[in-house]
Amino acid sequence: LKKWVKAGNPNCIHALAIVNAEQEASQRKYETAVAFYRDAIEECRRRDLVNIEAFATERLSMCLFQLGNHAGGTRCYNESIRLYKQWGALKKVELMEKKRGGTVM
């Protein structure tokens, strides 16, 4: 992915940011992961990649919760639900709403 991004392939920018974020999160480097997720989300918005934006926003919420930022985590979690609905992933929305006790936070 790094080579493709360096070569100017715009289709890989968001994917590389997500991979970097996941790697950082797996090492519990949540602050760095947050920055990578935000980069990915911004790129997804520019390219109208709603499904991937939803995923990155959901993962961002998890990092924010790990950092103790419950307000930010809740906002991102709710935004990911909205994005999944927009994309039409209604079963995913149902599962996410159940995970939080059936209420949107």
Short mmCIF file of N, CA and C in Angstrom, two decimals:
data_model
loop_
_atom_site.label_atom_id
_atom_site.label_comp_id
_atom_site.label_asym_id
_atom_site.label_seq_id
_atom_site.Cartn_x
_atom_site.Cartn_y
_atom_site.Cartn_z
N LEU A 1 0.82 -1.20 0.00
CA LEU A 1 0.00 0.00 0.00
C LEU A 1 0.86 1.26 0.00
N LYS A 2 1.94 1.24 0.80
CA LYS A 2 2.81 2.41 0.86
C LYS A 2 3.37 2.76 -0.51
N LYS A 3 3.78 1.74 -1.25
CA LYS A 3 4.35 1.97 -2.58
C LYS A 3 3.31 2.58 -3.51
N TRP A 4 2.09 2.07 -3.44
CA TRP A 4 1.04 2.58 -4.31
C TRP A 4 0.68 4.02 -3.96
N VAL A 5 0.64 4.33 -2.67
CA VAL A 5 0.34 5.70 -2.26
C VAL A 5 1.46 6.63 -2.73
N LYS A 6 2.71 6.21 -2.53
CA LYS A 6 3.85 7.03 -2.98
C LYS A 6 3.84 7.22 -4.49
N ALA A 7 3.34 6.21 -5.22
CA ALA A 7 3.26 6.30 -6.67
C ALA A 7 2.08 7.16 -7.13
N GLY A 8 1.27 7.63 -6.18
CA GLY A 8 0.17 8.52 -6.52
C GLY A 8 -1.17 7.86 -6.71
N ASN A 9 -1.32 6.63 -6.26
CA ASN A 9 -2.60 5.94 -6.40
C ASN A 9 -3.56 6.43 -5.31
N PRO A 10 -4.57 7.21 -5.69
CA PRO A 10 -5.49 7.76 -4.68
C PRO A 10 -6.42 6.72 -4.07
N ASN A 11 -6.53 5.54 -4.69
CA ASN A 11 -7.42 4.51 -4.18
C ASN A 11 -6.89 3.81 -2.94
N CYS A 12 -5.66 4.10 -2.57
CA CYS A 12 -5.04 3.39 -1.45
C CYS A 12 -4.80 4.27 -0.22
N ILE A 13 -5.03 5.55 -0.32
CA ILE A 13 -4.73 6.48 0.77
C ILE A 13 -5.51 6.12 2.03
N HIS A 14 -6.82 5.95 1.89
CA HIS A 14 -7.66 5.62 3.05
C HIS A 14 -7.30 4.25 3.62
N ALA A 15 -7.00 3.30 2.72
CA ALA A 15 -6.67 1.94 3.18
C ALA A 15 -5.38 1.93 3.97
N LEU A 16 -4.39 2.67 3.52
CA LEU A 16 -3.12 2.74 4.25
C LEU A 16 -3.32 3.38 5.61
N ALA A 17 -4.12 4.43 5.67
CA ALA A 17 -4.39 5.08 6.96
C ALA A 17 -5.08 4.12 7.93
N ILE A 18 -6.01 3.32 7.43
CA ILE A 18 -6.70 2.36 8.29
C ILE A 18 -5.74 1.27 8.76
N VAL A 19 -4.92 0.76 7.86
CA VAL A 19 -3.94 -0.25 8.26
C VAL A 19 -3.00 0.31 9.32
N ASN A 20 -2.53 1.53 9.13
CA ASN A 20 -1.66 2.16 10.12
C ASN A 20 -2.38 2.34 11.46
N ALA A 21 -3.64 2.75 11.40
CA ALA A 21 -4.42 2.93 12.62
C ALA A 21 -4.60 1.61 13.36
N GLU A 22 -4.92 0.56 12.63
CA GLU A 22 -5.11 -0.75 13.24
C GLU A 22 -3.82 -1.25 13.89
N GLN A 23 -2.71 -1.01 13.21
CA GLN A 23 -1.42 -1.43 13.76
C GLN A 23 -1.13 -0.68 15.06
N GLU A 24 -1.37 0.61 15.08
CA GLU A 24 -1.14 1.40 16.28
C GLU A 24 -2.09 0.97 17.40
N ALA A 25 -3.35 0.75 17.07
CA ALA A 25 -4.33 0.33 18.08
C ALA A 25 -3.95 -1.03 18.67
N SER A 26 -3.43 -1.92 17.83
CA SER A 26 -3.05 -3.25 18.32
C SER A 26 -1.89 -3.17 19.31
N GLN A 27 -1.15 -2.08 19.24
CA GLN A 27 -0.03 -1.86 20.17
C GLN A 27 -0.43 -0.90 21.30
N ARG A 28 -1.72 -0.65 21.39
CA ARG A 28 -2.30 0.23 22.41
C ARG A 28 -1.78 1.67 22.32
N LYS A 29 -1.41 2.08 21.14
CA LYS A 29 -0.99 3.46 20.88
C LYS A 29 -2.21 4.19 20.31
N TYR A 30 -3.18 4.39 21.19
CA TYR A 30 -4.49 4.87 20.75
C TYR A 30 -4.47 6.30 20.22
N GLU A 31 -3.65 7.15 20.78
CA GLU A 31 -3.61 8.54 20.30
C GLU A 31 -3.13 8.60 18.85
N THR A 32 -2.11 7.82 18.54
CA THR A 32 -1.62 7.77 17.17
C THR A 32 -2.67 7.13 16.26
N ALA A 33 -3.31 6.09 16.75
CA ALA A 33 -4.36 5.43 15.97
C ALA A 33 -5.49 6.40 15.65
N VAL A 34 -5.86 7.21 16.62
CA VAL A 34 -6.92 8.20 16.41
C VAL A 34 -6.56 9.12 15.24
N ALA A 35 -5.33 9.58 15.19
CA ALA A 35 -4.91 10.47 14.10
C ALA A 35 -5.02 9.77 12.74
N PHE A 36 -4.60 8.51 12.69
CA PHE A 36 -4.70 7.76 11.43
C PHE A 36 -6.16 7.53 11.04
N TYR A 37 -7.01 7.18 12.01
CA TYR A 37 -8.43 7.00 11.68
C TYR A 37 -9.04 8.30 11.17
N ARG A 38 -8.69 9.41 11.78
CA ARG A 38 -9.24 10.69 11.31
C ARG A 38 -8.79 10.99 9.89
N ASP A 39 -7.54 10.68 9.57
CA ASP A 39 -7.05 10.84 8.19
C ASP A 39 -7.86 9.98 7.24
N ALA A 40 -8.09 8.73 7.63
CA ALA A 40 -8.85 7.81 6.78
C ALA A 40 -10.28 8.31 6.57
N ILE A 41 -10.89 8.79 7.64
CA ILE A 41 -12.26 9.28 7.56
C ILE A 41 -12.35 10.48 6.62
N GLU A 42 -11.40 11.38 6.76
CA GLU A 42 -11.38 12.57 5.89
C GLU A 42 -11.24 12.16 4.42
N GLU A 43 -10.36 11.22 4.14
CA GLU A 43 -10.17 10.75 2.77
C GLU A 43 -11.42 10.05 2.26
N CYS A 44 -12.06 9.26 3.10
CA CYS A 44 -13.29 8.59 2.70
C CYS A 44 -14.39 9.59 2.37
N ARG A 45 -14.48 10.65 3.14
CA ARG A 45 -15.49 11.68 2.87
C ARG A 45 -15.24 12.34 1.52
N ARG A 46 -13.98 12.63 1.24
CA ARG A 46 -13.63 13.25 -0.05
C ARG A 46 -14.01 12.36 -1.22
N ARG A 47 -13.90 11.05 -1.03
CA ARG A 47 -14.12 10.10 -2.11
C ARG A 47 -15.50 9.43 -2.06
N ASP A 48 -16.32 9.85 -1.11
CA ASP A 48 -17.68 9.33 -0.95
C ASP A 48 -17.68 7.81 -0.75
N LEU A 49 -16.81 7.35 0.13
CA LEU A 49 -16.71 5.92 0.48
C LEU A 49 -17.42 5.70 1.81
N VAL A 50 -18.73 5.74 1.78
CA VAL A 50 -19.54 5.73 2.99
C VAL A 50 -19.30 4.47 3.82
N ASN A 51 -19.21 3.33 3.17
CA ASN A 51 -19.04 2.08 3.90
C ASN A 51 -17.72 2.05 4.67
N ILE A 52 -16.67 2.51 4.05
CA ILE A 52 -15.36 2.49 4.70
C ILE A 52 -15.29 3.60 5.75
N GLU A 53 -15.93 4.73 5.47
CA GLU A 53 -16.00 5.79 6.47
C GLU A 53 -16.73 5.30 7.72
N ALA A 54 -17.79 4.53 7.53
CA ALA A 54 -18.53 3.97 8.67
C ALA A 54 -17.64 3.07 9.51
N PHE A 55 -16.90 2.19 8.85
CA PHE A 55 -15.99 1.28 9.55
C PHE A 55 -14.92 2.06 10.32
N ALA A 56 -14.28 3.01 9.65
CA ALA A 56 -13.22 3.79 10.29
C ALA A 56 -13.76 4.60 11.46
N THR A 57 -14.97 5.13 11.33
CA THR A 57 -15.58 5.90 12.41
C THR A 57 -15.92 5.01 13.59
N GLU A 58 -16.40 3.81 13.32
CA GLU A 58 -16.67 2.85 14.39
C GLU A 58 -15.38 2.50 15.14
N ARG A 59 -14.32 2.23 14.39
CA ARG A 59 -13.03 1.89 15.02
C ARG A 59 -12.46 3.08 15.78
N LEU A 60 -12.65 4.29 15.25
CA LEU A 60 -12.22 5.49 15.96
C LEU A 60 -12.93 5.59 17.30
N SER A 61 -14.22 5.28 17.32
CA SER A 61 -14.97 5.35 18.58
C SER A 61 -14.36 4.42 19.62
N MET A 62 -13.93 3.25 19.20
CA MET A 62 -13.34 2.29 20.14
C MET A 62 -12.04 2.83 20.74
N CYS A 63 -11.24 3.48 19.92
CA CYS A 63 -9.99 4.08 20.44
C CYS A 63 -10.30 5.21 21.42
N LEU A 64 -11.28 6.02 21.08
CA LEU A 64 -11.63 7.13 21.97
C LEU A 64 -12.13 6.60 23.31
N PHE A 65 -12.92 5.54 23.29
CA PHE A 65 -13.36 4.93 24.54
C PHE A 65 -12.15 4.42 25.34
N GLN A 66 -11.19 3.81 24.66
CA GLN A 66 -9.99 3.32 25.34
C GLN A 66 -9.21 4.46 25.99
N LEU A 67 -9.25 5.63 25.38
CA LEU A 67 -8.55 6.80 25.92
C LEU A 67 -9.35 7.50 27.02
N GLY A 68 -10.55 7.00 27.30
CA GLY A 68 -11.38 7.61 28.32
C GLY A 68 -12.22 8.77 27.82
N ASN A 69 -12.22 9.00 26.52
CA ASN A 69 -13.00 10.08 25.92
C ASN A 69 -14.37 9.51 25.55
N HIS A 70 -15.23 9.40 26.55
CA HIS A 70 -16.53 8.77 26.33
C HIS A 70 -17.46 9.63 25.49
N ALA A 71 -17.38 10.94 25.63
CA ALA A 71 -18.22 11.81 24.81
C ALA A 71 -17.84 11.68 23.34
N GLY A 72 -16.55 11.74 23.05
CA GLY A 72 -16.08 11.60 21.67
C GLY A 72 -16.37 10.21 21.12
N GLY A 73 -16.15 9.19 21.95
CA GLY A 73 -16.44 7.82 21.53
C GLY A 73 -17.91 7.63 21.21
N THR A 74 -18.76 8.20 22.03
CA THR A 74 -20.20 8.09 21.80
C THR A 74 -20.61 8.81 20.52
N ARG A 75 -20.07 10.01 20.32
CA ARG A 75 -20.37 10.75 19.08
C ARG A 75 -19.96 9.94 17.84
N CYS A 76 -18.76 9.38 17.88
CA CYS A 76 -18.28 8.61 16.73
C CYS A 76 -19.08 7.33 16.54
N TYR A 77 -19.43 6.68 17.64
CA TYR A 77 -20.23 5.46 17.56
C TYR A 77 -21.58 5.76 16.89
N ASN A 78 -22.22 6.83 17.35
CA ASN A 78 -23.51 7.21 16.77
C ASN A 78 -23.37 7.62 15.31
N GLU A 79 -22.28 8.31 14.99
CA GLU A 79 -22.03 8.70 13.59
C GLU A 79 -21.81 7.46 12.73
N SER A 80 -21.12 6.46 13.25
CA SER A 80 -20.91 5.24 12.46
C SER A 80 -22.24 4.54 12.21
N ILE A 81 -23.12 4.55 13.19
CA ILE A 81 -24.46 3.97 12.99
C ILE A 81 -25.18 4.72 11.88
N ARG A 82 -25.11 6.03 11.91
CA ARG A 82 -25.76 6.84 10.87
C ARG A 82 -25.20 6.50 9.48
N LEU A 83 -23.88 6.37 9.42
CA LEU A 83 -23.23 6.05 8.14
C LEU A 83 -23.60 4.66 7.65
N TYR A 84 -23.62 3.69 8.56
CA TYR A 84 -24.03 2.35 8.16
C TYR A 84 -25.48 2.35 7.65
N LYS A 85 -26.35 3.13 8.30
CA LYS A 85 -27.74 3.25 7.82
C LYS A 85 -27.76 3.85 6.42
N GLN A 86 -26.98 4.90 6.22
CA GLN A 86 -26.92 5.56 4.92
C GLN A 86 -26.48 4.58 3.84
N TRP A 87 -25.55 3.72 4.19
CA TRP A 87 -25.03 2.73 3.25
C TRP A 87 -26.02 1.58 3.04
N GLY A 88 -26.94 1.40 3.97
CA GLY A 88 -27.95 0.34 3.86
C GLY A 88 -27.61 -0.92 4.62
N ALA A 89 -26.64 -0.86 5.52
CA ALA A 89 -26.22 -2.03 6.30
C ALA A 89 -27.09 -2.12 7.56
N LEU A 90 -28.34 -2.42 7.36
CA LEU A 90 -29.31 -2.37 8.46
C LEU A 90 -29.08 -3.44 9.52
N LYS A 91 -28.60 -4.60 9.13
CA LYS A 91 -28.30 -5.64 10.12
C LYS A 91 -27.15 -5.19 11.01
N LYS A 92 -26.14 -4.56 10.44
CA LYS A 92 -25.02 -4.02 11.21
C LYS A 92 -25.54 -2.97 12.18
N VAL A 93 -26.42 -2.10 11.74
CA VAL A 93 -27.01 -1.08 12.61
C VAL A 93 -27.75 -1.74 13.76
N GLU A 94 -28.53 -2.75 13.46
CA GLU A 94 -29.27 -3.47 14.50
C GLU A 94 -28.32 -4.06 15.54
N LEU A 95 -27.24 -4.68 15.09
CA LEU A 95 -26.26 -5.26 16.01
C LEU A 95 -25.58 -4.19 16.87
N MET A 96 -25.24 -3.07 16.25
CA MET A 96 -24.59 -2.00 17.00
C MET A 96 -25.52 -1.39 18.05
N GLU A 97 -26.78 -1.24 17.69
CA GLU A 97 -27.74 -0.69 18.63
C GLU A 97 -27.98 -1.64 19.80
N LYS A 98 -27.99 -2.93 19.54
CA LYS A 98 -28.12 -3.92 20.60
C LYS A 98 -26.91 -3.91 21.51
N LYS A 99 -25.75 -3.75 20.93
CA LYS A 99 -24.51 -3.72 21.71
C LYS A 99 -24.53 -2.60 22.75
N ARG A 100 -25.16 -1.52 22.42
CA ARG A 100 -25.25 -0.38 23.34
C ARG A 100 -26.58 -0.36 24.09
N GLY A 101 -27.20 -1.49 24.20
CA GLY A 101 -28.42 -1.59 24.98
C GLY A 101 -29.66 -1.11 24.24
N GLY A 102 -29.57 -1.04 22.93
CA GLY A 102 -30.73 -0.64 22.14
C GLY A 102 -30.96 0.86 22.12
N THR A 103 -30.07 1.61 22.72
CA THR A 103 -30.25 3.06 22.71
C THR A 103 -29.09 3.72 21.96
N VAL A 104 -29.42 4.76 21.27
CA VAL A 104 -28.37 5.56 20.64
C VAL A 104 -27.86 6.51 21.68
N MET A 105 -26.57 6.46 21.87
CA MET A 105 -25.96 7.20 22.99
C MET A 105 -25.87 8.68 22.72
#
